[in-house]
Coordinates of C-alpha atoms in Angstrom, one line a residue:
X1 CA 103.2 99.2 71.6
X2 CA 99.9 98.8 73.5
X3 CA 96.7 96.7 71.6
X4 CA 93.6 97.4 71.1
X5 CA 91.0 96.9 74.5
X6 CA 89.9 93.4 75.6
X7 CA 87.9 92.2 78.1
X8 CA 90.9 91.5 80.6
X9 CA 92.1 94.7 80.0
X10 CA 91.0 96.5 82.7
X11 CA 92.1 93.2 85.4
X12 CA 95.3 93.3 83.5
X13 CA 96.2 96.9 84.0
X14 CA 94.3 97.6 87.6
X15 CA 97.1 94.8 88.8
X16 CA 100.4 96.7 87.5
X17 CA 98.6 100.0 89.0
X18 CA 98.6 98.0 92.0
X19 CA 102.1 96.3 91.9
X20 CA 103.6 99.0 91.0
X21 CA 102.0 101.5 93.3
X22 CA 103.8 98.6 96.0
X23 CA 107.0 98.5 94.1
X24 CA 107.6 102.3 94.1
X25 CA 106.9 102.8 97.6
X26 CA 109.7 100.4 98.4
X27 CA 111.7 100.9 96.2
X28 CA 111.9 104.4 94.3
X29 CA 110.6 104.7 90.5
X30 CA 114.9 104.5 89.3
X31 CA 114.6 100.8 91.8
X32 CA 112.0 99.4 90.2
X33 CA 112.4 97.6 87.5
X34 CA 109.5 96.6 84.8
X35 CA 110.7 92.6 85.4
X36 CA 110.1 93.0 89.3
X37 CA 106.3 95.1 88.8
X38 CA 105.5 92.4 86.4
X39 CA 106.8 89.6 88.6
X40 CA 104.8 91.0 91.5
X41 CA 101.7 91.4 89.6
X42 CA 101.9 87.5 88.5
X43 CA 102.0 88.9 85.1
X44 CA 104.5 88.4 81.9
X45 CA 106.6 91.4 80.2
X46 CA 103.9 91.2 76.8
X47 CA 101.0 92.1 79.5
X48 CA 102.9 95.0 80.6
X49 CA 103.5 96.2 77.1
X50 CA 100.2 95.4 76.5
X51 CA 98.6 98.2 78.4
X52 CA 102.0 100.8 78.7
X53 CA 104.8 101.1 76.1
X54 CA 107.1 102.9 79.4
X55 CA 107.7 102.6 83.1
X56 CA 107.1 106.5 82.4
X57 CA 103.4 106.1 81.1
X58 CA 103.2 103.7 84.3
X59 CA 103.4 106.1 86.5
X60 CA 101.5 108.8 84.8
X61 CA 98.2 106.2 84.8
X62 CA 100.0 106.4 88.8
X63 CA 99.8 110.1 88.7
X64 CA 95.9 110.5 87.2
X65 CA 94.5 108.3 90.0
X66 CA 96.2 110.2 93.0
X67 CA 95.0 113.3 91.5
X68 CA 91.7 111.9 91.4
X69 CA 92.0 110.7 95.1
X70 CA 92.9 114.9 96.1
X71 CA 89.9 116.0 93.8
X72 CA 87.6 113.8 95.8
X73 CA 89.2 115.1 98.9
X74 CA 89.1 118.3 98.5
X75 CA 85.8 118.8 96.8
X76 CA 84.5 116.4 100.1
X77 CA 86.2 119.3 102.2
X78 CA 85.0 122.0 100.4
X79 CA 81.1 120.5 100.5
X80 CA 81.4 120.4 104.3
X81 CA 82.6 124.3 104.7
X82 CA 79.0 125.2 105.8
X83 CA 79.0 122.5 108.6
X84 CA 82.3 123.2 110.8
X85 CA 82.5 126.4 113.5
X86 CA 86.3 127.5 112.1
X87 CA 85.0 127.1 108.5
X88 CA 88.3 127.9 106.6
X89 CA 91.3 126.7 109.2
X90 CA 88.6 123.2 109.1
X91 CA 88.7 123.1 105.5
X92 CA 93.0 123.9 105.5
X93 CA 93.4 120.9 108.2
X94 CA 91.6 118.4 106.4
X95 CA 93.0 119.6 103.0
X96 CA 96.6 119.2 104.5
X97 CA 97.0 116.2 106.7
X98 CA 98.5 113.2 105.3
X99 CA 98.0 109.6 105.3
X100 CA 100.6 107.3 104.7
X101 CA 99.4 106.9 100.6
X102 CA 100.4 110.4 101.0
X103 CA 103.6 110.1 102.0
X104 CA 104.3 107.4 99.9
X105 CA 103.3 109.7 96.8
X106 CA 105.1 112.6 97.9
X107 CA 108.3 110.5 97.6
X108 CA 107.6 108.9 94.6
X109 CA 106.3 111.9 93.0
X110 CA 109.6 114.1 94.3
X111 CA 111.8 111.5 92.9
X112 CA 110.1 111.5 89.4
X113 CA 110.0 115.3 88.8
X114 CA 113.7 115.0 89.8
X115 CA 113.8 112.8 86.3
X116 CA 111.7 115.1 84.7
X117 CA 113.8 117.8 85.2
X118 CA 116.2 115.7 83.7
X119 CA 114.4 115.2 80.5
X120 CA 112.7 118.1 79.0
X121 CA 110.2 115.9 77.4
X122 CA 109.3 113.9 80.7
X123 CA 109.0 117.5 81.6
X124 CA 106.4 118.4 79.5
X125 CA 104.0 115.9 80.0
X126 CA 104.6 116.1 83.7
X127 CA 103.9 120.0 83.5
X128 CA 100.4 119.4 81.5
X129 CA 99.4 116.4 84.2
X130 CA 100.3 119.3 86.6
X131 CA 98.2 122.1 84.4
X132 CA 95.4 119.5 84.7
X133 CA 94.9 118.7 88.2
X134 CA 95.8 122.7 88.8
X135 CA 92.7 123.7 86.8
X136 CA 90.9 121.8 88.8
X137 CA 91.7 123.2 92.2
X138 CA 91.3 126.1 90.6
X139 CA 87.7 125.5 90.5
X140 CA 88.0 124.5 93.5
X141 CA 88.9 127.6 95.3
X142 CA 86.6 129.3 93.5
X143 CA 84.0 127.7 95.2
X144 CA 85.8 128.4 98.4
X145 CA 85.7 131.8 98.1
X146 CA 81.9 131.4 97.0
X147 CA 81.2 129.4 100.2
X148 CA 83.6 131.8 102.0
X149 CA 81.3 134.8 100.4
X150 CA 84.5 136.5 99.2
X151 CA 85.2 137.3 95.4
X152 CA 89.6 136.4 94.9
X153 CA 91.7 139.2 93.2
X154 CA 93.9 137.5 91.9
X155 CA 94.5 134.8 88.9
X156 CA 93.4 131.4 91.0
X157 CA 95.6 129.7 88.5
X158 CA 98.4 131.6 90.5
X159 CA 96.8 130.7 93.9
X160 CA 96.2 127.3 93.3
X161 CA 100.5 127.2 92.6
X162 CA 101.1 129.0 95.5
X163 CA 98.8 127.2 97.5
X164 CA 100.4 123.7 96.2
X165 CA 103.9 124.6 96.9
X166 CA 102.8 125.4 100.4
X167 CA 101.5 122.1 101.1
X168 CA 104.5 120.4 99.0
X169 CA 106.5 122.6 101.1
X170 CA 105.1 121.7 104.4
X171 CA 105.2 118.0 103.6
X172 CA 108.6 117.8 102.9
X173 CA 109.6 119.7 106.0
X174 CA 106.9 117.4 108.1
X175 CA 108.6 114.0 106.5
X176 CA 112.2 115.7 108.0
X177 CA 111.4 116.6 111.4
X178 CA 108.0 115.5 112.1
X179 CA 108.3 116.4 115.6
X180 CA 108.6 119.8 114.8
X181 CA 106.1 120.5 112.2
X182 CA 102.9 119.5 111.8
X183 CA 102.3 118.5 108.1
X184 CA 98.8 121.2 108.0
X185 CA 100.5 123.8 110.6
X186 CA 101.8 126.1 108.2
X187 CA 98.7 125.9 105.9
X188 CA 96.0 126.5 109.0
X189 CA 98.7 129.3 110.2
X190 CA 98.9 131.5 107.3
X191 CA 96.6 130.4 104.5
X192 CA 93.8 131.9 106.0
X193 CA 95.5 135.6 106.3
X194 CA 96.5 135.3 102.3
X195 CA 93.0 134.2 101.7
X196 CA 91.7 137.7 103.3
X197 CA 94.4 139.3 101.4
X198 CA 93.7 138.3 97.6
X199 CA 90.1 138.3 97.9
X200 CA 87.5 140.8 99.1
X201 CA 84.0 140.5 100.5
X202 CA 81.1 140.2 98.1
X203 CA 78.6 142.8 98.8
X204 CA 74.9 141.3 99.3
X205 CA 72.2 141.4 97.0
X206 CA 70.0 144.1 97.4

């Protein structure tokens, strides 16, 4: 069981997370043992178990780091909405452009999702993490509509699910056929029409 906080705990945790990111990227979730992660971090198994109970718990710590990265990126995109010539498509292009970090995370999270589907308790934990991230995305969608001068006519949680599905589905196709479909192509082409369909203009205040 993880022990209480110590002065060295943050550094140890950071080393484990960095080593886990690298090891998961190379070997996948199933192929990455706690021993290999500890060896890469230059730490003992005791150090691991002082911070995390299981490899699943380590994954969820990485999930939280990735979720914050996503929210920071989307927040910056929405903040810059007013300065673009074609605001909505510019934001969607930025939101759906994929770098190597995002690619690696997609591979890991897809494998872990399959693991969670086979283990109901893990699935419930993953669903709760997804819910918290989706809540943040829904808040950003509300800001996006506000910046566009429109009012959503659908539930924003459901819309967050749909936009996430488009992003992840397009990314999967891009990774399989990178020369046929850019990661942002589907979002940039079709989401503007969706945004118009599921919202209405806000009447200017008199």
